[in-house]
Structures are given as structure tokens and as C-alpha cells.
PDB file of C-alpha atoms in Angstrom:
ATOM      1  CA  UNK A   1     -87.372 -19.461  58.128  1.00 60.00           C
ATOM      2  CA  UNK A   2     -84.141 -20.674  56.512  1.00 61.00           C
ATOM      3  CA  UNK A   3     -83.547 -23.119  53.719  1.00 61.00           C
ATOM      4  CA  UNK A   4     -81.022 -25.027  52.913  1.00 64.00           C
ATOM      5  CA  UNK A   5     -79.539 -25.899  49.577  1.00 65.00           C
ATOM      6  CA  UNK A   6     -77.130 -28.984  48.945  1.00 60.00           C
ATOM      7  CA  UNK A   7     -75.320 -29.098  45.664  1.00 60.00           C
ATOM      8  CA  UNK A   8     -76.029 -31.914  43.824  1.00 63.00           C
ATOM      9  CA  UNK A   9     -73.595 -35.048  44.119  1.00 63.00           C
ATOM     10  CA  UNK A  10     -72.690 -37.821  41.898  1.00 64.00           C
ATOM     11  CA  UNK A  11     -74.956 -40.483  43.296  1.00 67.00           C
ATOM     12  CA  UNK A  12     -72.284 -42.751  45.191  1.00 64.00           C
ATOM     13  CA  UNK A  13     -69.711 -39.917  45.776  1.00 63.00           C
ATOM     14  CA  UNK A  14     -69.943 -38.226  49.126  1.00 66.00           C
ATOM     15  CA  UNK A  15     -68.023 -35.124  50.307  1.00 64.00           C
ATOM     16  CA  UNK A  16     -64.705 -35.363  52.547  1.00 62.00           C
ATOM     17  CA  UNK A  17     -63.017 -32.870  54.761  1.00 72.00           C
ATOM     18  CA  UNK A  18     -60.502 -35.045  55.006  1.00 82.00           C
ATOM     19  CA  UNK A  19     -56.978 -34.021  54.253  1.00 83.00           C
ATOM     20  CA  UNK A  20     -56.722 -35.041  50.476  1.00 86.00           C
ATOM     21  CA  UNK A  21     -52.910 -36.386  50.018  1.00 84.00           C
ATOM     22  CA  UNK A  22     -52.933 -36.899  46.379  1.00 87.00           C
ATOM     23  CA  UNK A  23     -53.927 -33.471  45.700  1.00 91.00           C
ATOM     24  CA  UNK A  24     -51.264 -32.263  47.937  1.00 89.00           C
ATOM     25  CA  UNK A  25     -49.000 -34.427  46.368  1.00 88.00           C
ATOM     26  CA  UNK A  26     -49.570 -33.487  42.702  1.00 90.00           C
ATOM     27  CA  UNK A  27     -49.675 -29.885  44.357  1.00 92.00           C
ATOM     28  CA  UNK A  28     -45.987 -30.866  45.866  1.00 92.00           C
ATOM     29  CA  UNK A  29     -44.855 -32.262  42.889  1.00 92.00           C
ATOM     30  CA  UNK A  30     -45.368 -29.031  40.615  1.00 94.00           C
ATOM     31  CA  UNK A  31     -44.250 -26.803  43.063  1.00 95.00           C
ATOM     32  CA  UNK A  32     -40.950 -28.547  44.020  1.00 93.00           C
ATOM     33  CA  UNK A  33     -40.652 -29.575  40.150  1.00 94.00           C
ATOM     34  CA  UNK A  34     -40.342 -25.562  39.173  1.00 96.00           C
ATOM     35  CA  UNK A  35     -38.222 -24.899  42.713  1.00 96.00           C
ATOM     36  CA  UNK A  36     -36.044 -27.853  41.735  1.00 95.00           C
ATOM     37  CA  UNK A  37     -35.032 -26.508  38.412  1.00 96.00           C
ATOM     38  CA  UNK A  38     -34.078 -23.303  40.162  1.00 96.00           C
ATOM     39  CA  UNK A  39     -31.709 -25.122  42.199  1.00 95.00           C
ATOM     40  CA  UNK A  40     -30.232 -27.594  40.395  1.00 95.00           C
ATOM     41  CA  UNK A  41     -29.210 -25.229  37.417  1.00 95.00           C
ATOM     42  CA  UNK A  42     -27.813 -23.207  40.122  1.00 92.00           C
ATOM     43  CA  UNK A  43     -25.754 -25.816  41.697  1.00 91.00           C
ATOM     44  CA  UNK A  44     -24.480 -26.979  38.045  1.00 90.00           C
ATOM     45  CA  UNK A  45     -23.768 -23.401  37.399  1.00 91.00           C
ATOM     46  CA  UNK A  46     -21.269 -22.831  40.413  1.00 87.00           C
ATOM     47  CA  UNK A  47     -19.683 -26.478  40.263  1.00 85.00           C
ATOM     48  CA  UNK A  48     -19.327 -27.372  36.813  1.00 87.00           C
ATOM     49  CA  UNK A  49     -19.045 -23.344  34.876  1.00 87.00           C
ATOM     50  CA  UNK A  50     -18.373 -20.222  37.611  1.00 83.00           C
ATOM     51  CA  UNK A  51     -14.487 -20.917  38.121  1.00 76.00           C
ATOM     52  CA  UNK A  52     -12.034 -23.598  37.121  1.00 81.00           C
ATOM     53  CA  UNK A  53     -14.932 -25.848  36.225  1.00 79.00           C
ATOM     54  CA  UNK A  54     -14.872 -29.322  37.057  1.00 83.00           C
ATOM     55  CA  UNK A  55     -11.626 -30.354  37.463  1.00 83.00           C
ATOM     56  CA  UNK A  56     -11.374 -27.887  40.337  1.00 81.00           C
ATOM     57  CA  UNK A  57     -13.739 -30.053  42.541  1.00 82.00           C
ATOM     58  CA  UNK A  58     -12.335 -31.618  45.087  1.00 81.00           C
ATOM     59  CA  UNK A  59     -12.038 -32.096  48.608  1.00 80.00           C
ATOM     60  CA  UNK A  60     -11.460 -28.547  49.523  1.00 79.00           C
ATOM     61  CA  UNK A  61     -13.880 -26.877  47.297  1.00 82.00           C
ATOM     62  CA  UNK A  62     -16.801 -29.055  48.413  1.00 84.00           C
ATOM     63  CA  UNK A  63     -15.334 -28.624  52.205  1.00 83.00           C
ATOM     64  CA  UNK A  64     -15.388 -24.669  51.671  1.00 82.00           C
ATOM     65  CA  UNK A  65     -18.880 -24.548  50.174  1.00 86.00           C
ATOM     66  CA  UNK A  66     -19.948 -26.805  53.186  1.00 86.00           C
ATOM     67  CA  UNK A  67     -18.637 -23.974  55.219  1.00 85.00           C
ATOM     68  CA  UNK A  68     -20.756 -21.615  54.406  1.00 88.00           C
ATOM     69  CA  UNK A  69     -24.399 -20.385  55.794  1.00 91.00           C
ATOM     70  CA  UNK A  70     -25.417 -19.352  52.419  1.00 93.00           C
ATOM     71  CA  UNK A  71     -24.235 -23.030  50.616  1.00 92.00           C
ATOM     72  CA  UNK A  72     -25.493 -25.326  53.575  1.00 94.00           C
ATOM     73  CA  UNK A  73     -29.293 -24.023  52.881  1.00 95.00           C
ATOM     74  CA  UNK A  74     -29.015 -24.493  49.245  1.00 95.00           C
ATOM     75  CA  UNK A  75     -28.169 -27.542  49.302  1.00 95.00           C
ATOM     76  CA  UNK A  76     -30.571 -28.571  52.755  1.00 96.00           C
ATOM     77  CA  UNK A  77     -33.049 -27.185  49.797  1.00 96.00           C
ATOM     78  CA  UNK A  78     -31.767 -29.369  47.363  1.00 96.00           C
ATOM     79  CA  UNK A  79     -31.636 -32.411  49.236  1.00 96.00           C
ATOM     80  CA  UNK A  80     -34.948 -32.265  50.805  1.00 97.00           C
ATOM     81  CA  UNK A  81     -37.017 -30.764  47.809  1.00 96.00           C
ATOM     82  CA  UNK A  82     -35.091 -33.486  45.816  1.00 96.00           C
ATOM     83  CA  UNK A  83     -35.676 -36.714  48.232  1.00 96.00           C
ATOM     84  CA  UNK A  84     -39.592 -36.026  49.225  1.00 95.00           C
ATOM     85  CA  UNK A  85     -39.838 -35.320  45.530  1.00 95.00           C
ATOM     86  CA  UNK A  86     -38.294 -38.825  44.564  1.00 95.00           C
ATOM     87  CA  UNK A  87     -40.445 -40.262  47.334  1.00 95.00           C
ATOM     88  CA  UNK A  88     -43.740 -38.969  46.311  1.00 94.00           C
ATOM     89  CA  UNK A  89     -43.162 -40.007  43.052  1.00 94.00           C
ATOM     90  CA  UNK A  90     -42.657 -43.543  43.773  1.00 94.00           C
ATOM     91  CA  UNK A  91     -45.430 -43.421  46.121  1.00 93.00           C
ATOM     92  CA  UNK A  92     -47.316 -42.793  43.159  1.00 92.00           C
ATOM     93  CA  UNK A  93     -46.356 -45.705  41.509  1.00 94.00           C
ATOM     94  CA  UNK A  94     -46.637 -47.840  44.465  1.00 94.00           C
ATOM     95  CA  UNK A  95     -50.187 -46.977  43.988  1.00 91.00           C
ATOM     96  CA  UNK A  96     -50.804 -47.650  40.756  1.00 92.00           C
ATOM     97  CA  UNK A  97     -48.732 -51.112  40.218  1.00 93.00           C
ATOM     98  CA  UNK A  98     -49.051 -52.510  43.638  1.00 91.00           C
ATOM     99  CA  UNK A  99     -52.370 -54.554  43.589  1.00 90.00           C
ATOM    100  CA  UNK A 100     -52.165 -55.819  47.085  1.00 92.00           C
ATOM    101  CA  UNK A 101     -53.048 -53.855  49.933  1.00 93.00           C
ATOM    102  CA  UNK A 102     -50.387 -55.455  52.289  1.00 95.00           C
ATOM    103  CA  UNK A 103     -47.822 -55.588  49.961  1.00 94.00           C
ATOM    104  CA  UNK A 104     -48.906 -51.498  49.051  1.00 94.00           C
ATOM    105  CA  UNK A 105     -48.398 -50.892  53.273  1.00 95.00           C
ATOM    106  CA  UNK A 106     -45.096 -52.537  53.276  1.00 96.00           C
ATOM    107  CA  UNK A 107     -43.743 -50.497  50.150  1.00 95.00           C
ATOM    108  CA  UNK A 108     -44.845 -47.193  51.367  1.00 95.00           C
ATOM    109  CA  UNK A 109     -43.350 -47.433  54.817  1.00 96.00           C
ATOM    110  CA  UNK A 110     -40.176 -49.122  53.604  1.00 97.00           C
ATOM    111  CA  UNK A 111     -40.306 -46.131  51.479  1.00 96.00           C
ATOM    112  CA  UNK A 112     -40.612 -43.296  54.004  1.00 96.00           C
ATOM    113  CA  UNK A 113     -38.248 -45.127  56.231  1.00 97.00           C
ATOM    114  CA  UNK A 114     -35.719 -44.683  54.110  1.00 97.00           C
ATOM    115  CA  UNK A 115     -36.490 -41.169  53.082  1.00 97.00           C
ATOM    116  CA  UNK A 116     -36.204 -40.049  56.152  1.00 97.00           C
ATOM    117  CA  UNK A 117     -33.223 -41.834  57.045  1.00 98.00           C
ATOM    118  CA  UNK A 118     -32.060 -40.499  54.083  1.00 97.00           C
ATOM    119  CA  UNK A 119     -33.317 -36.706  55.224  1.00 97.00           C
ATOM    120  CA  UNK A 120     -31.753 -37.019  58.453  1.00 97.00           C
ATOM    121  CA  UNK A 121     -28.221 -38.258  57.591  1.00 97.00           C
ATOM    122  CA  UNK A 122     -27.935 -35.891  54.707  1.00 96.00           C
ATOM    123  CA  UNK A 123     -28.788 -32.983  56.478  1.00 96.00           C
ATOM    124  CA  UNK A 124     -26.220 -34.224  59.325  1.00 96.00           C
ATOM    125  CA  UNK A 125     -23.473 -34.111  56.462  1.00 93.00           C
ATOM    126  CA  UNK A 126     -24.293 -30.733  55.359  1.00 93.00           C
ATOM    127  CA  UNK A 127     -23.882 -29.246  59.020  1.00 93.00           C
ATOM    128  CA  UNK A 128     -21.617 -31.023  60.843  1.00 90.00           C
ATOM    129  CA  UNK A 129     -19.110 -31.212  58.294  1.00 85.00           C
ATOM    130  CA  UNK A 130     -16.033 -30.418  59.191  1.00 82.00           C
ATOM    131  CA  UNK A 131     -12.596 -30.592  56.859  1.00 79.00           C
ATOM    132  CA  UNK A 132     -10.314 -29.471  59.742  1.00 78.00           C
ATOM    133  CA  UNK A 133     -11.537 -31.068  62.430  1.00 79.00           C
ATOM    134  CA  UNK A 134      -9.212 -30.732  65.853  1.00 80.00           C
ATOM    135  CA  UNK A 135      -6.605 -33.044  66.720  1.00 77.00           C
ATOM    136  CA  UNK A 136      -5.734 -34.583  63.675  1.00 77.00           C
ATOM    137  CA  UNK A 137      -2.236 -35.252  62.425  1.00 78.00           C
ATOM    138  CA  UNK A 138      -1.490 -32.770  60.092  1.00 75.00           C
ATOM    139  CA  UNK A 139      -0.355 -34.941  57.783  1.00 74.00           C
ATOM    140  CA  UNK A 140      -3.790 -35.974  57.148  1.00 73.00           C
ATOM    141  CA  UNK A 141      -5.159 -32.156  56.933  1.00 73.00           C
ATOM    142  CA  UNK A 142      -5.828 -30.781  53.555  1.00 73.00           C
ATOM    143  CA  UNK A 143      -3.771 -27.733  52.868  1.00 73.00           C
ATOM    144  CA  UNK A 144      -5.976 -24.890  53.080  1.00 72.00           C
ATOM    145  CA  UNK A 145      -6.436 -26.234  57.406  1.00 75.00           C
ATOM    146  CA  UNK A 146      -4.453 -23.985  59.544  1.00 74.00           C
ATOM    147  CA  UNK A 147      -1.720 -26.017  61.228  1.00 67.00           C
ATOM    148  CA  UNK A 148      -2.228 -27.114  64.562  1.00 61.00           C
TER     149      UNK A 148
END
């Protein structure tokens, strides 16, 4: 003979297995918060003290960062932690100020649209850019392009 024991429940609440996306978010939100910090003060570190500082950026230093492996994934990091971290947030307020459920819909998937048009031309820019890119007048080249 086995017995079964329930836990006792709020009368009117009932248990979900459903995937729970505002714990995930507020999860998200920490998590990416603390990783953010990480990156950002890293990023402000090499641009703005390591070196010349800021009047040093220009064309060619953001074209050789761009260039390399290590630079591309930071900021691929950056740009996505950053974005889905923007997103969420407004998500959140969508939810809390937007009173009608239509006009809620509408916000949220205008809203993830453009995040992830946002994602996907961002991340295009970070790998496929290319500061010496074949064929053009040299002239137009910045100086540290080999001549053609």
C-alpha cells in the first residue's frame, strides 16, 4: 500500500511545469548585470586608459581591434549580454504600464523584432568588418592597409 502526500496549496494557486519566464528573466538580469560590469569596465579600460587614451581612437584602432579573434568575442559578449539585457528590461515595463493586452502583444514583438534585428546586424559588423577591403583606390585606404 502506498500513500500519497500533496503539499498544501494556497487555495486558488495551482502548480505549473511550465517554463516560468519571469524567473528566468530576473535570473538573466542578475547574471548578465554582474557579467556586464566585467565587460564594460574592460572595454573602458582598453579604449579610454591602456595606451594613448582617447584621442587615439579612430578608424584604425577600432578596425585593428575588429581584427582580432580575441576582440570580436568581447564585444559579440558585449553586444548581446547588453541588447537582451535592455530588452528584458523593457519587457518588464511593458508589463507593468501596459494595461491592454493587445497593445502589451504589439509592444513586446515590436520589441524583439528589433532586438534581434539589432543582434543580427551588430554581430554582422563585428565579423565581417573589413578596413582594407580589396579593390579599393588607395587613396581611400587608411594607412596602416598594405598597398595594392
Amino acid at each position: 500500500m502506498s500513500v500519497t502526500i500533496e503539499t498544501p496549496r494556497a487555495p486558488g494557486v495551482r502548480r505549473s511545469r511550465r517554463f516560468n519566464v519571469e524567473k528566468w528573466g530576473w535570473i538573466y538580469m542578475r547574471a548578465s548585470g554582474v557579467v556586464l560590469v566585467v565587460l564594460i569596465f574592460g572595454h573602458l579600460f582598453v579604449n579610454l586608459v591602456a595606451g594613448e587614451g582617447v584621442k587615439a581612437i579612430d578608424f584604425g584602432f577600432v578596425g585593428g581591434k575588429l581584427a582580432q579573434p580575441f576582440w570580436q568575442v568581447w564585444d559579440t559578449l558585449l553586444l548581446w549580454l547588453a541588447l537582451i539585457h535592455g530588452a528584458n528590461g523593457m519587457r518588464t515595463i511593458v508589463n507593468d504600464y501596459a494595461s491592454n493586452r493587445l497593445l502589451r502583444t504589439i509592444f513586446k514583438v515590436a520589441l524583439i523584432a528589433s532586438a534581434v534585428v539589432l543582434l543580427v546586424l551588430g554581430t554582422l559588423v563585428i565579423y565581417t568588418f573589413d578596413p582594407c577591403p580589396a579593390g579599393s583606390p588607395a587613396d581611400l585606404l587608411p594607412s596602416f592597409c598594405p598597398a595594392p
